[in-house]
Short mmCIF file of C-alpha atoms in Angstrom, two decimals:
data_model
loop_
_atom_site.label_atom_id
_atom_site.label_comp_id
_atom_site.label_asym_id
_atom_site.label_seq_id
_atom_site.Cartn_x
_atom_site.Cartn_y
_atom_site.Cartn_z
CA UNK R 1 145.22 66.57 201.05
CA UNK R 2 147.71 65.96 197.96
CA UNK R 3 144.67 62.98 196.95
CA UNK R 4 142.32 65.69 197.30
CA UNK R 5 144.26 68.08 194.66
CA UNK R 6 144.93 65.20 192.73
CA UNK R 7 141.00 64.11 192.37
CA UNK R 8 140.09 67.88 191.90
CA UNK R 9 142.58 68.33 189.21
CA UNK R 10 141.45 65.30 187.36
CA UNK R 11 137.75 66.50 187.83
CA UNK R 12 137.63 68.63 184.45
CA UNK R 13 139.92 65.87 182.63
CA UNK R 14 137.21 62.86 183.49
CA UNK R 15 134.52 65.35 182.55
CA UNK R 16 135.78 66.60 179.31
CA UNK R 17 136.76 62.34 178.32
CA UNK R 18 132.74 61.85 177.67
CA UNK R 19 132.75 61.04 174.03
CA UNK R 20 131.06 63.49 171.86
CA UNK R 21 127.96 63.39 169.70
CA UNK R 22 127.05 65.57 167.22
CA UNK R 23 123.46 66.11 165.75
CA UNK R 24 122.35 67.67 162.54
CA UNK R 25 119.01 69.13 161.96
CA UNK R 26 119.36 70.54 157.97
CA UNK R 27 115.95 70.61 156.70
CA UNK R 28 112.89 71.20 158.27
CA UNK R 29 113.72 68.68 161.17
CA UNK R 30 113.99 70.37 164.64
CA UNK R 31 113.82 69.42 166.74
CA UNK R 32 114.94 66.00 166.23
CA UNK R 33 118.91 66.84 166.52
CA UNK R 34 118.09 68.71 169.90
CA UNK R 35 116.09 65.50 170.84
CA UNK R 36 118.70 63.13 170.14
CA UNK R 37 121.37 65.21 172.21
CA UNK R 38 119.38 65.17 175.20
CA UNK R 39 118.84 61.22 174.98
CA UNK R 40 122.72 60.67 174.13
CA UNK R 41 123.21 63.07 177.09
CA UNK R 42 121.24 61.06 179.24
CA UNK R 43 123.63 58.15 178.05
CA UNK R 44 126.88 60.10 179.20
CA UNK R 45 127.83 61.47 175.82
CA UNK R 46 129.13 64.78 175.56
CA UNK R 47 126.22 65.94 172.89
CA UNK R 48 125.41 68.41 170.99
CA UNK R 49 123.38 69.97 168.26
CA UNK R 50 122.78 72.50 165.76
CA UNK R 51 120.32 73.81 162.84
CA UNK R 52 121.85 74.33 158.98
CA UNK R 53 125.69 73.86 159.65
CA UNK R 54 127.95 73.79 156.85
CA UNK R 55 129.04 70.48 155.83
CA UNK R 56 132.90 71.49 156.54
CA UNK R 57 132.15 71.78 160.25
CA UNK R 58 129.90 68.59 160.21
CA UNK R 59 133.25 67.05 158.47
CA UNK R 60 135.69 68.91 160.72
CA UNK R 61 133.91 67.48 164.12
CA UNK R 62 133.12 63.86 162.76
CA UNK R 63 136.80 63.06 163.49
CA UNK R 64 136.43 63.40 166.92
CA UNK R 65 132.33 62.07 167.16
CA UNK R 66 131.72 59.12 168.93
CA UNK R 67 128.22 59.41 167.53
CA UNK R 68 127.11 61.23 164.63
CA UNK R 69 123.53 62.08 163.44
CA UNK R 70 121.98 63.69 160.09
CA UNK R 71 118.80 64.72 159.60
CA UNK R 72 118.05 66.33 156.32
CA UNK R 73 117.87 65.74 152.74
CA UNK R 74 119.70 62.91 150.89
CA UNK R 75 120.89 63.08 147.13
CA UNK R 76 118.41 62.43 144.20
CA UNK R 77 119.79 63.03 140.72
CA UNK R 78 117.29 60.93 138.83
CA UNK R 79 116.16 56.99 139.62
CA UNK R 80 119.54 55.81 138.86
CA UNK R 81 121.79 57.75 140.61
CA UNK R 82 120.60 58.53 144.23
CA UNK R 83 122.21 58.29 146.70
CA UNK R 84 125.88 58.13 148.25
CA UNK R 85 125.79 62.01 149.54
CA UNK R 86 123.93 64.13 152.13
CA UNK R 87 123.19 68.00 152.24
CA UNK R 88 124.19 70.62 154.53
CA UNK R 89 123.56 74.44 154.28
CA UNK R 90 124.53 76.60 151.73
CA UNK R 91 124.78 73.61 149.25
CA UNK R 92 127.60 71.89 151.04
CA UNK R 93 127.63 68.03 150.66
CA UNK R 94 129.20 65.11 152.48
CA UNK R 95 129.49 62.54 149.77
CA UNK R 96 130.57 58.77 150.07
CA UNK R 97 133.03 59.14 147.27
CA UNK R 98 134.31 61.19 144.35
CA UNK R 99 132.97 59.71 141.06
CA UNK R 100 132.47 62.30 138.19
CA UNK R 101 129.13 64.01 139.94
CA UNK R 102 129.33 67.54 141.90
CA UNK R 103 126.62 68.65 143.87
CA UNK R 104 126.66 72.18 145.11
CA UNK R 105 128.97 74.12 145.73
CA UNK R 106 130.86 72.42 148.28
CA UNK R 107 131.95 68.55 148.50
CA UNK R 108 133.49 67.12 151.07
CA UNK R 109 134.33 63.07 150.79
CA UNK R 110 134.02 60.33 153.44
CA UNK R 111 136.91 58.79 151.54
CA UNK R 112 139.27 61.38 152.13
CA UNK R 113 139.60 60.33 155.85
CA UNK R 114 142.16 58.82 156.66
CA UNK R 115 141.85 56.80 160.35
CA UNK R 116 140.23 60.18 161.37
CA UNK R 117 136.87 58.48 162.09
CA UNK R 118 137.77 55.14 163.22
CA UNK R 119 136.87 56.22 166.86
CA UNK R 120 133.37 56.43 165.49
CA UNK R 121 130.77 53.98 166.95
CA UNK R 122 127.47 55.28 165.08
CA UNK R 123 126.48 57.24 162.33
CA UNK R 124 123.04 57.33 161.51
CA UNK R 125 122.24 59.40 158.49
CA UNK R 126 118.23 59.92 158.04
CA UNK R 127 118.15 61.24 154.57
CA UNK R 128 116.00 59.47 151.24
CA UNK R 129 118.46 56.72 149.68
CA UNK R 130 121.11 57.35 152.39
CA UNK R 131 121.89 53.82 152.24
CA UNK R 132 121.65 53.11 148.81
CA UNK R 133 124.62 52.62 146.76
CA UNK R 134 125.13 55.30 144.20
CA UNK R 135 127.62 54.60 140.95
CA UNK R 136 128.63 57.69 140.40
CA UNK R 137 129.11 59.05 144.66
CA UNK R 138 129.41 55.82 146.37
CA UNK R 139 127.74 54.32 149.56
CA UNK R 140 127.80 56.27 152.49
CA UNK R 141 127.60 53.29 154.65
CA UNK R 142 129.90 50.93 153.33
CA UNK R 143 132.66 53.88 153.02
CA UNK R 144 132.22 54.89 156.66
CA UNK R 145 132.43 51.38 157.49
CA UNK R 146 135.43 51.28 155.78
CA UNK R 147 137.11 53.86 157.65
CA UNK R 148 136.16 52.23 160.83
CA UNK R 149 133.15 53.25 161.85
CA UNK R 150 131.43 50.49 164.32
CA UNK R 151 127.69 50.67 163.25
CA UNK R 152 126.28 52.92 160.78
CA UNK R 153 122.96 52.86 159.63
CA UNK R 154 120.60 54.79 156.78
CA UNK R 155 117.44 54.02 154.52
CA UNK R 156 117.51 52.67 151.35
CA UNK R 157 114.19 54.27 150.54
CA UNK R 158 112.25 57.47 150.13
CA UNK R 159 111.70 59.03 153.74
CA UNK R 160 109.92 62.56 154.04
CA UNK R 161 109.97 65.04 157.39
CA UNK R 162 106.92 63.68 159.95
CA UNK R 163 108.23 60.28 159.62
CA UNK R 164 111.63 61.21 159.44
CA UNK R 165 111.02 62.83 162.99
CA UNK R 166 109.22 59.94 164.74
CA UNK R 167 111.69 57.32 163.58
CA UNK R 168 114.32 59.81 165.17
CA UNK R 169 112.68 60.56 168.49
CA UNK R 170 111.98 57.16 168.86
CA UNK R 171 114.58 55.53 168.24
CA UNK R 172 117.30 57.56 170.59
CA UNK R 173 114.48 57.28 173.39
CA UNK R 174 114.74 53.22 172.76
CA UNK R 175 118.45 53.44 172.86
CA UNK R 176 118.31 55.13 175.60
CA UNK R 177 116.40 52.95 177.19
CA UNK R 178 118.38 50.14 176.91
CA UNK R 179 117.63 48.53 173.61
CA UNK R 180 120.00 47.15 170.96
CA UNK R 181 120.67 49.13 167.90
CA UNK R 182 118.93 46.71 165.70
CA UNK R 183 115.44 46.12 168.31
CA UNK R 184 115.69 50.30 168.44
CA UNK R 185 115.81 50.83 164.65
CA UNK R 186 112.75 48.23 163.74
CA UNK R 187 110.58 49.40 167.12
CA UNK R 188 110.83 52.81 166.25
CA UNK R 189 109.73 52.31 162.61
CA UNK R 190 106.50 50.02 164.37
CA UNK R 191 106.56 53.06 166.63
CA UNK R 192 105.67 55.29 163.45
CA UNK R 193 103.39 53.33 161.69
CA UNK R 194 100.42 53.70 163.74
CA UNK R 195 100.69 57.13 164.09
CA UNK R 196 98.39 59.39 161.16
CA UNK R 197 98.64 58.92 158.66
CA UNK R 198 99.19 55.10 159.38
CA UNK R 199 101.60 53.40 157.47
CA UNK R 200 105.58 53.05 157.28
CA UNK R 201 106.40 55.84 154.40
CA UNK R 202 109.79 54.84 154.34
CA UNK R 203 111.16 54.13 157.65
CA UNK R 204 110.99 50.60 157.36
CA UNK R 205 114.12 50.61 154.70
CA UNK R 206 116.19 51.49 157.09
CA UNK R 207 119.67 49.53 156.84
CA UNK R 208 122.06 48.77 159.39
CA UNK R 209 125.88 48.20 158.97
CA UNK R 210 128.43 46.74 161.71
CA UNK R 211 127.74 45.77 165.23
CA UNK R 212 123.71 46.01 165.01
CA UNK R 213 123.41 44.18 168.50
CA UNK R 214 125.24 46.65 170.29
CA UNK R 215 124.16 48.88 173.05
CA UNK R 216 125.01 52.62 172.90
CA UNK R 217 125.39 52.70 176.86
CA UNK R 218 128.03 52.83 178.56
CA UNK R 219 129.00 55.92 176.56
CA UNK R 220 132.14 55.27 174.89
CA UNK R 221 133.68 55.80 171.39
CA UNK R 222 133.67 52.88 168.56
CA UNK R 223 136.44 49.87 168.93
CA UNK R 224 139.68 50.44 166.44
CA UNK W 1 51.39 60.65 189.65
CA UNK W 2 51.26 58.76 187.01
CA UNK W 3 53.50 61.78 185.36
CA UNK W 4 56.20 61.55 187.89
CA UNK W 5 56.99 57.48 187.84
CA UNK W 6 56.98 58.22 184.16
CA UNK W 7 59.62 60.88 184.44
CA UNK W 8 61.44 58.70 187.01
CA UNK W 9 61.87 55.86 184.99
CA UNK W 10 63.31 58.08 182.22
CA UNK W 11 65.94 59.75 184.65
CA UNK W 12 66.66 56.10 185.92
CA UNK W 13 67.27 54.49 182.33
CA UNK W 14 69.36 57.86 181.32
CA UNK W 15 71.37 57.62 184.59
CA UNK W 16 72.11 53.90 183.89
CA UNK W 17 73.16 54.58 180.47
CA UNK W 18 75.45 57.13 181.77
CA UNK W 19 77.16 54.84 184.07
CA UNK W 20 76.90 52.28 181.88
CA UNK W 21 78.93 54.02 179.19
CA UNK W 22 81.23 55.41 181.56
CA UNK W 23 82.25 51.86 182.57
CA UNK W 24 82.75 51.22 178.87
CA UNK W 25 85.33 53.90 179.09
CA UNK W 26 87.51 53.20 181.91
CA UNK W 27 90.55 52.01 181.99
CA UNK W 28 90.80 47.78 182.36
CA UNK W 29 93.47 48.31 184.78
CA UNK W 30 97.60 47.35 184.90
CA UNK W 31 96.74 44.15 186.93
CA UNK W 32 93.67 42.87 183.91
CA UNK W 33 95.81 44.43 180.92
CA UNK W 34 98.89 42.38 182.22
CA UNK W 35 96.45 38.87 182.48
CA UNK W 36 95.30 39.76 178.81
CA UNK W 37 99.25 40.10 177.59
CA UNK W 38 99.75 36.77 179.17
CA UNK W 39 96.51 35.45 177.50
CA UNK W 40 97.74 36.81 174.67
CA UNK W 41 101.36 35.03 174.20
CA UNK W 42 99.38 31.82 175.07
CA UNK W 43 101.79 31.37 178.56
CA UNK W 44 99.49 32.70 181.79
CA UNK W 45 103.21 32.19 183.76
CA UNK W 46 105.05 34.79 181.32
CA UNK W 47 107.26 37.70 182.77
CA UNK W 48 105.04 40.81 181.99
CA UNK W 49 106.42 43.46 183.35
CA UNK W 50 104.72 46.72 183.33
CA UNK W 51 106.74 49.44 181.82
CA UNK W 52 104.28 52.54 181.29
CA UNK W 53 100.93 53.82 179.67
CA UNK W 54 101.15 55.67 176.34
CA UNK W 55 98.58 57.70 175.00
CA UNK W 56 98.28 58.17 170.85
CA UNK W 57 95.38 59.59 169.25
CA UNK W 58 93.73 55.92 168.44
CA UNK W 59 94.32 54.88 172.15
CA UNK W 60 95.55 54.74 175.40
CA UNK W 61 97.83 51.18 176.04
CA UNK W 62 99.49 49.75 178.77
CA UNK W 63 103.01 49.05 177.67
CA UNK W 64 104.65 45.73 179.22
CA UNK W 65 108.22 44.15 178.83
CA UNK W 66 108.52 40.66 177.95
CA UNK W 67 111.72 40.07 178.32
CA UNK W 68 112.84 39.84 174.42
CA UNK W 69 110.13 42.36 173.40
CA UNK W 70 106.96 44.48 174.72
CA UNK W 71 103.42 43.97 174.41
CA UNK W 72 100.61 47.28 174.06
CA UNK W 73 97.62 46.59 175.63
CA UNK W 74 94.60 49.05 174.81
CA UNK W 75 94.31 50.55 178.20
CA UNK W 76 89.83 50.39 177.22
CA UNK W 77 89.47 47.32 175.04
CA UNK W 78 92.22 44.68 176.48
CA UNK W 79 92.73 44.11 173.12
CA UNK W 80 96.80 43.32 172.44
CA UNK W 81 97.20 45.59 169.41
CA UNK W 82 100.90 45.16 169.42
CA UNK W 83 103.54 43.11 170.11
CA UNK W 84 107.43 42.99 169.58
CA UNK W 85 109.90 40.05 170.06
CA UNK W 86 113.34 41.34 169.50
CA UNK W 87 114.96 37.39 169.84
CA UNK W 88 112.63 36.38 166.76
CA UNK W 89 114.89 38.43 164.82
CA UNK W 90 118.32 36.05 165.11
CA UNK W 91 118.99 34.33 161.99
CA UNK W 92 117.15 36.61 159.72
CA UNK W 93 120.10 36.89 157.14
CA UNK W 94 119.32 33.56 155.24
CA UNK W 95 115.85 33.58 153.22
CA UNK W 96 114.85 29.86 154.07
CA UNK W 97 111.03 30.82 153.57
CA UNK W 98 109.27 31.68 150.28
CA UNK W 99 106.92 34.37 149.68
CA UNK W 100 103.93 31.96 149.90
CA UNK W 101 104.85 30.10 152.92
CA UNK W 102 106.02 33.36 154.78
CA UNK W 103 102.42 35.10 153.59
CA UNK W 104 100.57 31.75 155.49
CA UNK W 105 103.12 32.03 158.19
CA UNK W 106 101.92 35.74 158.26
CA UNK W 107 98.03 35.18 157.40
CA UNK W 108 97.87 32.77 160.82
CA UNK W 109 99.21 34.55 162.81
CA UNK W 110 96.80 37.25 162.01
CA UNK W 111 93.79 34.81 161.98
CA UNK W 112 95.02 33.82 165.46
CA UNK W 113 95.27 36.75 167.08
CA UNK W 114 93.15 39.81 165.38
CA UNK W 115 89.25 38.96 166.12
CA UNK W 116 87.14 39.20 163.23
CA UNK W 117 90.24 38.96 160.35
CA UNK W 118 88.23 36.78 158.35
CA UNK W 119 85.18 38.28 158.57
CA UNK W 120 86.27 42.11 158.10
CA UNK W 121 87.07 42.76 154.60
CA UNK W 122 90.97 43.25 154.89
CA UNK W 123 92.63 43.59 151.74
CA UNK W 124 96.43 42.55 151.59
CA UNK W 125 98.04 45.99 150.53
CA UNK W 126 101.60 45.22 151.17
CA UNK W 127 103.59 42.18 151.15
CA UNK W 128 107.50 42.71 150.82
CA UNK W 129 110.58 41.28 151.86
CA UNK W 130 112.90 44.06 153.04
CA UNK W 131 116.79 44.32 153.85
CA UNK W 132 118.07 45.55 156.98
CA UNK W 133 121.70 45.64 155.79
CA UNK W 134 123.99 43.25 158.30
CA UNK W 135 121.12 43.13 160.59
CA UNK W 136 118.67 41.17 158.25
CA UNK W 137 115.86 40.63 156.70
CA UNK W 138 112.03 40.99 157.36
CA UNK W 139 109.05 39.59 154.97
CA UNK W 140 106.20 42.65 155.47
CA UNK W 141 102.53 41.93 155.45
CA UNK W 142 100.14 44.67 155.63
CA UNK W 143 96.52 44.58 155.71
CA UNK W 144 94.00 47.12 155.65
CA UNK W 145 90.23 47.20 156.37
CA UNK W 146 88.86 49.05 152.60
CA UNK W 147 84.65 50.12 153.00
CA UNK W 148 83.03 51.77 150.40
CA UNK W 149 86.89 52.34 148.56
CA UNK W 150 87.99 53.92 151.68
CA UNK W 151 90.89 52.34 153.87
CA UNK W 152 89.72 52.63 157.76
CA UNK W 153 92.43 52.13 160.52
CA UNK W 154 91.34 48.65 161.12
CA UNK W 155 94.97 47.32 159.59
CA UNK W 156 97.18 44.69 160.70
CA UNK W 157 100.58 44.47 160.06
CA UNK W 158 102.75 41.06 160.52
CA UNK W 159 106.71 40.95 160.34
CA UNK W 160 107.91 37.47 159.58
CA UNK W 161 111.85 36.19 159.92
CA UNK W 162 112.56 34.82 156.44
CA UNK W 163 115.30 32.74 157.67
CA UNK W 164 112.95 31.26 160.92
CA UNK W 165 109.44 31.88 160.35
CA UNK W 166 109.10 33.40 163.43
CA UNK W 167 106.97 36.28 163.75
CA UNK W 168 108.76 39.42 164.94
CA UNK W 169 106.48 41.78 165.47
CA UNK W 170 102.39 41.91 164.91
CA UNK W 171 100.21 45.38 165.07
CA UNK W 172 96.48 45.04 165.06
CA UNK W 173 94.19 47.78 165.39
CA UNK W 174 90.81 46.99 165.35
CA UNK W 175 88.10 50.15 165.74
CA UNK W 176 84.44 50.89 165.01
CA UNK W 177 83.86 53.40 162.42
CA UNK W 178 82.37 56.75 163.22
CA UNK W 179 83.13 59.35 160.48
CA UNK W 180 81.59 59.19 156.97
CA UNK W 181 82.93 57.98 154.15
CA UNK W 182 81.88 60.34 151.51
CA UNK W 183 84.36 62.46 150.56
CA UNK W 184 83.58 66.53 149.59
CA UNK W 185 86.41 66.95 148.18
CA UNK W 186 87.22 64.96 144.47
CA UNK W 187 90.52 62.74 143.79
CA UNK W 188 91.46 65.31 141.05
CA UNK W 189 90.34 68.21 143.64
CA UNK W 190 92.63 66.83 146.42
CA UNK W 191 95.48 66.52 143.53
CA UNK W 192 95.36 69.83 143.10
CA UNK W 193 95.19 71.15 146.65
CA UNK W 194 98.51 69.04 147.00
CA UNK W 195 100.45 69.95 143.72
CA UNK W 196 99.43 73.51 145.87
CA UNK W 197 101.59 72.58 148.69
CA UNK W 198 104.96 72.26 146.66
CA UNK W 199 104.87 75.25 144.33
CA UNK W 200 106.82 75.14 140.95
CA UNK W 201 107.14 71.54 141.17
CA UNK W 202 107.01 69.20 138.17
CA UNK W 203 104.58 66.14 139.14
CA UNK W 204 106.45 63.11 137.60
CA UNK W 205 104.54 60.57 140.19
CA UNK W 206 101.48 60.28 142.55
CA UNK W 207 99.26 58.62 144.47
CA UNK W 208 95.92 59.48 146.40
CA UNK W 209 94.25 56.96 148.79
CA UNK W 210 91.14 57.81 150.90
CA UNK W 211 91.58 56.83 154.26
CA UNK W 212 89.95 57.13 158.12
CA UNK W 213 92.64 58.37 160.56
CA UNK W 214 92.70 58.85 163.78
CA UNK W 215 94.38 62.92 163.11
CA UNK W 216 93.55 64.07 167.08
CA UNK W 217 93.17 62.01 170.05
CA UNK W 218 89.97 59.65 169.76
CA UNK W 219 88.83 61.78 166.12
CA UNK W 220 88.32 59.75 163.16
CA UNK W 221 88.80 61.57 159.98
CA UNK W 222 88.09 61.17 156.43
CA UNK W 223 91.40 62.16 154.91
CA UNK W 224 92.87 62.49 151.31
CA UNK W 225 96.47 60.85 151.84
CA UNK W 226 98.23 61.64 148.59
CA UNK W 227 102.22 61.32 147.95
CA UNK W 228 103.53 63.03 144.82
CA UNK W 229 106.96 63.49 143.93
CA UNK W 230 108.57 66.10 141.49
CA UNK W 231 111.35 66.03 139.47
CA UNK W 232 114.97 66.78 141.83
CA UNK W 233 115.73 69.92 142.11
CA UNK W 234 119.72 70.68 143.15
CA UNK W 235 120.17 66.95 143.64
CA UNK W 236 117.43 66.85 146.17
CA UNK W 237 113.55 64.67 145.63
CA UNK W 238 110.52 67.21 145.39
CA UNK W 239 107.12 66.54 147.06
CA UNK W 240 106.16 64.36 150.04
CA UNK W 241 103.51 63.03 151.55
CA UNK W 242 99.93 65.31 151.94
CA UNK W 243 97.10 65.10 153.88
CA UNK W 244 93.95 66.57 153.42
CA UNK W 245 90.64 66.34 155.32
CA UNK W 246 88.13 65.27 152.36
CA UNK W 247 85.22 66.81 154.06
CA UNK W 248 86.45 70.08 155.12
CA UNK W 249 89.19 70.29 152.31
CA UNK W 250 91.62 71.53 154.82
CA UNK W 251 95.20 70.67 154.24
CA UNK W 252 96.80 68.71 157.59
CA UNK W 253 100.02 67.86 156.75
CA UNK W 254 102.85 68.53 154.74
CA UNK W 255 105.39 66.52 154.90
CA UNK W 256 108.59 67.06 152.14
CA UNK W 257 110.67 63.99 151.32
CA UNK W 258 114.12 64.50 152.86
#
């Protein structure tokens, strides 16, 4: 009897431990975040996902994300500064670093963490130039790496909505399946290329930091 | 009478043809589909297990595992028209292989395996190496069937470890042409329609390619496939990628770069 109460009251606590995802559709995406909850859900993550949020909530929850996904636009000042920041609704940024450029009206930094995201074991962010290393806002990748992330990954090129969709839905459906990281990320840009118009249109710069031959099952948060 | 055996030989041939066609048309089969994969990686004792059958608008395939990879039989044809080997990608950090040896390496391979490659007037329209970050590198090679200055979706594409020379993944689609190739619609006319599709935006860059794709299940079209950026607007890249049917000048897609 007393094991019984014992397993019932540790029923919402074992529920409540899955780690959490959190997916971000903030351009004309959907419904690739909803897609990619319902594969990391099949996984044993605790997922969710939402349309336009405000980069302060994106910010707020990545401390607790064991995986976090962006789809939207990335930042493009001119040729030689893109890069290093991606957009959220009402002209909110997340930005690698703080280096004399502004965005919008809101910035929020990836350096300001402290060990808040070290529990993180992926962050994809599908945005143009997401992985590219920008002089003046930094490298998204390489700063979330620094704060512990496990595996992060982004493109290094220009990526547009169609494509941006069917590398997405592709590649949590590989995961999901059972692939590594790295055999997900370059079978889902294959995936894309023979669908119309054929051709890779960007997703083949895709760039992957940390442990690329992990798996993403069993769900659990990133090694600190 | 002599009407009638006349009129019975025509319903004969027609209903022969009909069957005839219809057998062209079936599917080969998991059991045949699985022989050709085997066929395919040269080793008739290879693992192929089948995983599922996929339907995309240029095809139906039988999808196997390999073990390392998967294999994409066309469920009609038996022709392989894609393969993956995940374990070809170890060692891909170190560039061992030059451009020229990794284009042969590529070429071969392509040769080998896609019927008719020397024959079929494939142009080379992509050749790159490109950086995956901490999970390597990958020399590109993509080739495209071009008739009459239009690109049809006979392409193949050939990923090659720089570091190995193996080949990581191959994609050959090989397909009769059935939709003309004389566009309605202008280069300059299809410019337009696109510059259309992004309004106030300031062209700095573009590009316009005629090309057959498969835009519904088993439809070839004649399309206009045009990228064009603008100058950024609030930090963000303006334009995308555009496609327009060049018969009926109707606009497909519009796709905005993220």
């Amino acid at each position: 009897m007393l094991a019984a109460l014992f397993l019932l009251a540790a029923l919402p606590a074992a529920v409540s431990a899955a780690p959490p995802a959190h997916n971000y559709d903030c351009s004309d995406t959907t419904p690739t975040a909803y897609d990619a909850q319902v594969d990391q859900a099949a996984m044993g993550y605790s997922s969710s996902s939402s349309m336009n949020a405000h980069a302060s909530t994106a910010c707020s929850t990545f401390r607790s994300d064991a995986i976090f996904f962006f789809n939207g636009h990335g930042l493009y000042y001119d040729e030689s500064h893109k890069g290093g920041g991606i957009k959220f609704s009402s002209e909110s940024w997340i930005l690698a670093d703080t280096g004399g450029h502004y965005p919008g009206n809101d910035q929020y930094y990836i350096t300001d963490y402290g060990t808040d995201i070290r529990d993180v074991l992926l962050a994809v962010y599908l945005a143009c130039y997401s992985s590219h290393d920008n002089q003046y806002n930094g490298d998204l990748l390489q700063q979330t790496m620094n704060k512990g992330a496990d595996i992060c990954i982004g493109f290094d090129g220009e990526v547009e909505v169609e494509n941006g969709k069917c590398w997405s839905g592709n590649f949590w459906d590989r995961v999901r399946n059972g692939e590594t990281v790295a055999s997900a990320a370059s079978n889902a840009k294959d995936d894309c290329y023979w669908h119309w118009p054929i051709g890779y249109w960007g997703v083949d710069t895709y760039e992957i930091s940390g442990n690329y031959n992990s798996y993403l099952t069993p769900a659990r948060y990133g090694i600190y | 009478m002599k009407r009638i055996y006349i009129l019975a030989t025509l319903c004969l041939i027609i209903a022969v043809s009909v069957a005839a066609a219809a057998g062209i048309n079936a599917p080969i089969g998991v059991d045949t589909a699985k022989e050709k994969a085997q066929d395919f990686l040269n080793a008739p004792d290879a693992t192929v297990q089948y995983q599922k059958t996929e339907r995309l608008n240029q095809g139906e395939y039988y999808v196997f595992g390999i073990g390392d990879g998967q294999v994409y039989v066309n469920a009609h044809t038996g022709a392989v028209e894609r393969a993956t080997f995940d374990s070809a990608r170890k060692d891909s950090h170190e560039i061992r292989l030059d451009q020229a040896a990794a284009e042969a390496a590529a070429r071969a391979y392509a040769e080998e395996k896609y019927s008719g490659f020397a024959e079929k007037s494939m142009r080379l329209i992509e050749s790159n190496l490109v950086s995956h970050g901490d999970a390597g590198s990958e020399y590109l090679y993509i080739w495209r069937e071009e008739k009459n200055g239009v690109l049809t979706p006979n392409t193949v594409v050939v990923n090659v470890n720089p570091g190995t020379g193996e080949i990581v993944s191959y994609i050959g689609i090989r397909r009769e042409i059935k939709c003309p190739l004389e566009p309605a619609l202008s280069r300059d006319e299809a410019l337009k329609v696109a510059a259309g599709q992004f309004p106030g935006i300031r062209v700095t860059d573009a590009t316009a390619n005629l090309t057959v794709e498969y835009t519904r299940p088993d439809a070839q079209t004649l399309t206009w496939v045009i990228t064009m950026k603008g100058e950024p607007e609030g930090d963000v890249l303006q334009g995308g990628l555009i496609v327009i049917d060049a018969r009926a000048g109707e606009v497909l897609m519009v796709s905005p770069y993220l």
